[in-house]
Short mmCIF file of C-alpha atoms and ligand atoms in Angstrom, two decimals:
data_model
loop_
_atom_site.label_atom_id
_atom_site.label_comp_id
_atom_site.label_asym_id
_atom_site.label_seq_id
_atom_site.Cartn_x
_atom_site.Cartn_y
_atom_site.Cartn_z
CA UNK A 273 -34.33 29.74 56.35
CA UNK A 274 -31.67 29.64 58.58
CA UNK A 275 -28.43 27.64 57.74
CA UNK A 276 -28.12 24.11 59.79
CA UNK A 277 -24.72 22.61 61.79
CA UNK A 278 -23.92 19.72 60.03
CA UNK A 279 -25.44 17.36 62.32
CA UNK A 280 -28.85 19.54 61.70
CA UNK A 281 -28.51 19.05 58.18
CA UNK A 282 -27.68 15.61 58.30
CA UNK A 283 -31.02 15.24 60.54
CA UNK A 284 -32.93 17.13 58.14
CA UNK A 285 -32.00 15.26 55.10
CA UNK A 286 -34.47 12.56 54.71
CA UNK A 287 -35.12 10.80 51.12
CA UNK A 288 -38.05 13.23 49.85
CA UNK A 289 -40.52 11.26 47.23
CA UNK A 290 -42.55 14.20 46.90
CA UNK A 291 -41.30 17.67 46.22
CA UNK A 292 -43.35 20.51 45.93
CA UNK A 293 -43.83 23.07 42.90
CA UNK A 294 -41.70 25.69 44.16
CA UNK A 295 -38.79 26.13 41.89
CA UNK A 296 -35.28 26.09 43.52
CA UNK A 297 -32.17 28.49 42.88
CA UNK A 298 -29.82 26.81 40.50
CA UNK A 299 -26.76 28.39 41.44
CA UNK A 300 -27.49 27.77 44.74
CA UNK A 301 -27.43 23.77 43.63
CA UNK A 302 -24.34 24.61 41.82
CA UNK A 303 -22.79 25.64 45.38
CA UNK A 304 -23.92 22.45 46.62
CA UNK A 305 -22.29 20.50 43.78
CA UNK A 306 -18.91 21.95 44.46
CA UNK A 307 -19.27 21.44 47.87
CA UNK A 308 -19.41 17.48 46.63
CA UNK A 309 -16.37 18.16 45.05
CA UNK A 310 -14.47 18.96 48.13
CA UNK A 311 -15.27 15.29 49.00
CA UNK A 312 -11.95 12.54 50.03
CA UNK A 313 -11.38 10.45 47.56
CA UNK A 314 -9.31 7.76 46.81
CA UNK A 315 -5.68 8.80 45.80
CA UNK A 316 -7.61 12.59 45.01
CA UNK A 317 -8.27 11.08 41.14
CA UNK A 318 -11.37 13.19 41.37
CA UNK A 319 -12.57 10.39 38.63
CA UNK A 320 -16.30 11.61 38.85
CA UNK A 321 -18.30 14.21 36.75
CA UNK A 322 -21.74 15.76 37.93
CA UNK A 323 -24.32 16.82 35.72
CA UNK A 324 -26.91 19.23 36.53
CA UNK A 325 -30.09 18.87 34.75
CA UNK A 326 -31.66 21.88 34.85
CA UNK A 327 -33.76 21.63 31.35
CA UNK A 328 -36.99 20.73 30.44
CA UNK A 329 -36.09 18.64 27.88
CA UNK A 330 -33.35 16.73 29.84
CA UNK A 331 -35.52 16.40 33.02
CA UNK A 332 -38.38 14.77 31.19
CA UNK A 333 -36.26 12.23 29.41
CA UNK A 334 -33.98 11.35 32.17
CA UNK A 335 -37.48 10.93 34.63
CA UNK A 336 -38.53 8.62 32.21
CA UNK A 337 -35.30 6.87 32.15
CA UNK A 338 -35.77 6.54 36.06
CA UNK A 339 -39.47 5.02 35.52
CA UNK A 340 -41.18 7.78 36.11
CA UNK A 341 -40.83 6.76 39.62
CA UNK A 342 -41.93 9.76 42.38
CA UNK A 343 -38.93 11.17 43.49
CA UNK A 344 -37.95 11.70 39.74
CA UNK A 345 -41.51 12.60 38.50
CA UNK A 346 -41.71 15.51 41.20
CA UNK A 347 -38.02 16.70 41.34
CA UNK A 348 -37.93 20.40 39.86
CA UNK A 349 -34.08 19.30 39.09
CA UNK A 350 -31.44 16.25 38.99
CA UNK A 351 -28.29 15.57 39.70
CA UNK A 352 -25.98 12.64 37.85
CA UNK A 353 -22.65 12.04 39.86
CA UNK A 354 -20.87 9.63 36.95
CA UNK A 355 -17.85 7.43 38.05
CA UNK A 356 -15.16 8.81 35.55
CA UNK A 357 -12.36 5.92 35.84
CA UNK A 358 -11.75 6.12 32.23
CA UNK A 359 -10.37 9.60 32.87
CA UNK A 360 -7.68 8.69 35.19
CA UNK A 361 -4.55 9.13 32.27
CA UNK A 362 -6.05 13.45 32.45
CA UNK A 363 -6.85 13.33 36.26
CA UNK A 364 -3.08 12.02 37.06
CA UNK A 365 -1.62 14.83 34.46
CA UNK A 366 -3.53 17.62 36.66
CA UNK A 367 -2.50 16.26 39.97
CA UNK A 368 1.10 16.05 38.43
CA UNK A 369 0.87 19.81 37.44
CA UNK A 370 -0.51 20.72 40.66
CA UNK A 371 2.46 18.46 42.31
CA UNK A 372 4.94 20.57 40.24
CA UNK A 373 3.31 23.89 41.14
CA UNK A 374 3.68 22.90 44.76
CA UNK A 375 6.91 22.43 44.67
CA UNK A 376 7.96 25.72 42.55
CA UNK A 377 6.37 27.27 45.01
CA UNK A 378 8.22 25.64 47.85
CA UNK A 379 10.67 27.58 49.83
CA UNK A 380 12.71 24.51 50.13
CA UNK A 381 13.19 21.76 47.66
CA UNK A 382 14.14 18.22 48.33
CA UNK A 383 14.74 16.45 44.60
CA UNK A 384 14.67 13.17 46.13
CA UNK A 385 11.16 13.71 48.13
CA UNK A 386 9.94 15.31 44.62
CA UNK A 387 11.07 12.13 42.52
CA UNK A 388 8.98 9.77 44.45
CA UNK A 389 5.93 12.03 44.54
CA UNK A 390 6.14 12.20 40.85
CA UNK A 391 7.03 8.35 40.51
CA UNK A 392 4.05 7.32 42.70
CA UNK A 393 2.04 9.04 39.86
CA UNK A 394 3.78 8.37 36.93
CA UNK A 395 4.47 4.40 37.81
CA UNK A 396 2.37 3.58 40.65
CA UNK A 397 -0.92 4.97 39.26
CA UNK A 398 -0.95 3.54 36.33
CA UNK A 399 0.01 0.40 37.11
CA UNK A 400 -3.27 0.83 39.19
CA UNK A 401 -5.11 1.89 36.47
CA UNK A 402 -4.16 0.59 33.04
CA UNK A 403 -6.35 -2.44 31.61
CA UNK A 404 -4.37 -5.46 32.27
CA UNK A 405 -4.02 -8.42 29.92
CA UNK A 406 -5.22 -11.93 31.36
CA UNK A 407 -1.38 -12.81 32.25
CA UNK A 408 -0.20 -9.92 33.79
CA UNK A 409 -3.88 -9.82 35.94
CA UNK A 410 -2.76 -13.65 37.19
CA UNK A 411 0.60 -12.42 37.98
CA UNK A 412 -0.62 -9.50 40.06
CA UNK A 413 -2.74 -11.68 41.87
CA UNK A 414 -0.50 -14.45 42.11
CA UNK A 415 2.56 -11.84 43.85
CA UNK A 416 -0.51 -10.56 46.50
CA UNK A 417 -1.03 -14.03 47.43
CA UNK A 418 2.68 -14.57 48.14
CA UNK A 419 3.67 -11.47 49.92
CA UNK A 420 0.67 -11.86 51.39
CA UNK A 421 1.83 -14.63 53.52
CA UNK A 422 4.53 -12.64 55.67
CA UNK A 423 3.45 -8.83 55.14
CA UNK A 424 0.00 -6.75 54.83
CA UNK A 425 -0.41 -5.89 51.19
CA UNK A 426 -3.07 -3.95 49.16
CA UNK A 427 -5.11 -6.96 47.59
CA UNK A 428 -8.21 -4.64 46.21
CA UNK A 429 -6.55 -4.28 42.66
CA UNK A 430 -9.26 -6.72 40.28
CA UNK A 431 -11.26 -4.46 37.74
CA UNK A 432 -14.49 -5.07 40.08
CA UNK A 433 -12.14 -3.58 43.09
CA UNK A 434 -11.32 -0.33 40.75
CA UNK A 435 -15.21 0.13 40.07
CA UNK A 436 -16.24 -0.36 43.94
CA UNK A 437 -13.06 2.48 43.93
CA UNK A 438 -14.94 4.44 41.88
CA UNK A 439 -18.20 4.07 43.15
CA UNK A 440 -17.23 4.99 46.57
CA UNK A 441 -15.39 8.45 46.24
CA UNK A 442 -17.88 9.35 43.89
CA UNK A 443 -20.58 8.30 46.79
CA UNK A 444 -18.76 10.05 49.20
CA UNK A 445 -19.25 13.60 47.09
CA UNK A 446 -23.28 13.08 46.40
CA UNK A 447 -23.60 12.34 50.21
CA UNK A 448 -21.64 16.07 50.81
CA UNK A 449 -24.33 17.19 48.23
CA UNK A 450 -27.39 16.10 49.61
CA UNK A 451 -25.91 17.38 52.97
CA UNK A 452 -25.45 20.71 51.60
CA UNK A 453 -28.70 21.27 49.79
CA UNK A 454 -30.10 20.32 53.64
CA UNK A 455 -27.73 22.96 54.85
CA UNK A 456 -29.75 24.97 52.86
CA UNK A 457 -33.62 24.03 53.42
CA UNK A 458 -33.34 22.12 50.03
CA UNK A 459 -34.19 18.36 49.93
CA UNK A 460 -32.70 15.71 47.79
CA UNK A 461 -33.80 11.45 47.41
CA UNK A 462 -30.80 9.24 46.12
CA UNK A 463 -31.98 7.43 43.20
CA UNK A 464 -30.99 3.73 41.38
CA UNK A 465 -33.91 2.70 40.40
CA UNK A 466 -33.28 3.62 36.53
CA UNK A 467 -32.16 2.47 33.14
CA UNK A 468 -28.47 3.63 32.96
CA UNK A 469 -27.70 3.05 29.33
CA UNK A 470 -30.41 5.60 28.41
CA UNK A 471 -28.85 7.67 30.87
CA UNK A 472 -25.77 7.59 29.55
CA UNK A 473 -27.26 8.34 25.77
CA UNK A 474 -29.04 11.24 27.05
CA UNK A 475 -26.03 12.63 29.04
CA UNK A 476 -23.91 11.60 25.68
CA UNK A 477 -21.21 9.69 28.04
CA UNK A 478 -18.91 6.95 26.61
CA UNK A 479 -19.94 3.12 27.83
CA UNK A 480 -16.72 3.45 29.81
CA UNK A 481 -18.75 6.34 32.80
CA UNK A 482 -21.37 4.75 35.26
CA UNK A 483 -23.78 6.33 36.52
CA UNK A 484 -23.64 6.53 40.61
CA UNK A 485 -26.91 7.61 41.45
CA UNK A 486 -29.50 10.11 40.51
CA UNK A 487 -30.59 12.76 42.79
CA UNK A 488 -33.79 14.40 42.34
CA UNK A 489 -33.92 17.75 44.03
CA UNK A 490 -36.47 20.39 45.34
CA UNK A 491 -38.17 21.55 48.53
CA UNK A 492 -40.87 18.81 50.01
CA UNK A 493 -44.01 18.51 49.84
CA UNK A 494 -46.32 17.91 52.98
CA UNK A 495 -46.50 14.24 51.66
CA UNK A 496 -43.38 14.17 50.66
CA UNK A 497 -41.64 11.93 53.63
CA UNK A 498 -43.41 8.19 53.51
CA UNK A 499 -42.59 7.73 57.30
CA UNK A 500 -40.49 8.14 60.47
CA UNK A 501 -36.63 7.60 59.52
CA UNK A 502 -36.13 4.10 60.71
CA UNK A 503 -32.52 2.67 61.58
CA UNK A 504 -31.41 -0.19 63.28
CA UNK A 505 -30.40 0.49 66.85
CA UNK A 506 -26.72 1.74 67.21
CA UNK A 507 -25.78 -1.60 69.99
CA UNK A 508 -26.64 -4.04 66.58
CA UNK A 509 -24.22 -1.57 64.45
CA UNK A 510 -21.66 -0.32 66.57
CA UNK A 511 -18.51 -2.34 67.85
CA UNK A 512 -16.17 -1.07 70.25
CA UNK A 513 -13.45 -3.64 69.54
C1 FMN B 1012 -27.80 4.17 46.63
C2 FMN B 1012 -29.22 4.49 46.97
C3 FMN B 1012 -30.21 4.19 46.07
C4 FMN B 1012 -31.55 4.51 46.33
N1 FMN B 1012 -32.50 4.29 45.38
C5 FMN B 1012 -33.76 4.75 45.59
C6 FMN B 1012 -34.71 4.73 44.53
O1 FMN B 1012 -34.46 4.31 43.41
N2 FMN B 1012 -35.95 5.22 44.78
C7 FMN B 1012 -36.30 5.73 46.01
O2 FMN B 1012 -37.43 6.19 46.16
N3 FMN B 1012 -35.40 5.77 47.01
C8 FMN B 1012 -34.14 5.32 46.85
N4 FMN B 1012 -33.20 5.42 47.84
C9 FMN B 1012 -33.56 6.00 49.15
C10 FMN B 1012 -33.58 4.95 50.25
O3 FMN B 1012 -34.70 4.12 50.10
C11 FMN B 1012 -33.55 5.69 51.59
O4 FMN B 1012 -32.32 6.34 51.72
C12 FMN B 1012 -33.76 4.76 52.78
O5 FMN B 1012 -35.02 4.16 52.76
C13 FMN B 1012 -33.59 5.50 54.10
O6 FMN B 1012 -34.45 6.61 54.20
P1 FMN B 1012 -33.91 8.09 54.47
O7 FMN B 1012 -32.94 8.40 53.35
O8 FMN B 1012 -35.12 8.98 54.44
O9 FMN B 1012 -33.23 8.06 55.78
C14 FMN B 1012 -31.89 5.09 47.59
C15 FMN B 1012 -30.87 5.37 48.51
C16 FMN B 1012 -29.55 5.09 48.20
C17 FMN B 1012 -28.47 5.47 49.16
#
């Protein structure tokens, strides 16, 4: 099959309840899974994991942790994109060595420029990130609220904001998956209808990672679309403002 633009692929790629019996190339998956990785995301934590299941073992129990429901049942393989916030203290450590690379590397150094791109992750970050006691979570809130009043500040800083975070980069690389694997005559059908605690045993993750979605994978079926793509027209969507 011949390789799709993106806007071909992103066409193509319809949710697909029903894949067919013909077995799909793994690695080629795998090329599709680190083309999720190259996905923005927020600060470039990369707090996200993907797991590949690929056995039959794995495959039957995590279909049965998803109901059973078709797009599981027929999927020759899965996907797991798990939100990794718990992760952050490792993720900040390689961005810092990456950070320090750059700047060995740099034909030109400027200490002071260097200082603040290390401060931003050795203060800013976690202050971001690190669980908060009930006082210091009112006083956060309560300093928004009053710098609020005469300058923009960042307000999304609750524990629910860092999860919808989460959630959203991670998002943002399993829609650059499914993408790809159109790119590539594969189909995929976002998944989350499922029971995420059994996931989580099966995958052996800590009760700190949530599952994003699953993706069942394979090549469709001829009943494998249940209709015409329906979306809203673009004039009730779109604002020109
Ligand atoms: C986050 C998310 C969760 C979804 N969960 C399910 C699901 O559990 N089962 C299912 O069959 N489809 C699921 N879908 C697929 C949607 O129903 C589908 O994307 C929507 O109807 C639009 O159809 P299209 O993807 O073919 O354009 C999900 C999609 C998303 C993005």
């Amino acid at each position: 099959m011949k390789k799709l633009s993106a806007t071909e692929a992103i066409r193509y790629r319809r949710s697909v309840r029903v894949q067919s019996d013909v077995p799909i190339d793994s690695a080629l998956v795998k090329a599709c899974i680190a083309n999720a990785t190259l996905a923005p995301n927020s600060s470039n934590m990369q707090l996200w994991e993907f797991y590949h299941i690929t056995s039959e073992e794995a495959n039957k129990n995590i279909k049965a942790a998803c109901f059973n429901q078709p797009a599981a049942r027929t999927a020759q393989q899965l996907i797991i994109p798990v939100v990794r916030m718990d992760l952050w203290k490792q993720r900040i450590q390689a961005l810092k060595e990456d950070l320090i690379a750059g700047f060995e590397k740099a034909k030109e150094r400027n200490p002071e420029k260097e200082a603040k791109a290390i401060a931003y992750l050795d203060d800013e970050m976690p202050e971001i990130y690190q669980k908060k006691s009930w006082w210091e979570k009112f006083r956060l809130q309560r300093n928004i609220r009053q710098q609020g009043k005469t300058k923009a500040v960042y307000r999304e800083v609750s524990a629910c904001d860092l999860r919808i975070i989460g959630q959203r980069s991670t998002a943002l690389a399993a829609q650059n998956f499914m993408i790809s694997m159109a790119e590539v005559g594969y189909d995929t059908c976002p998944m989350e209808g499922y029971d995420s605690l059994r996931i989580k045993e099966i995958l052996g993750l800590p009760d700190t990672a949530e599952i994003n979605m699953v993706i069942g994978c394979g090549i469709r079926a001829e009943n494998g679309i249940y209709g015409d793509q329906f979306r809203l027209p673009l004039e009730d969507v779109y604002f020109e403002k």
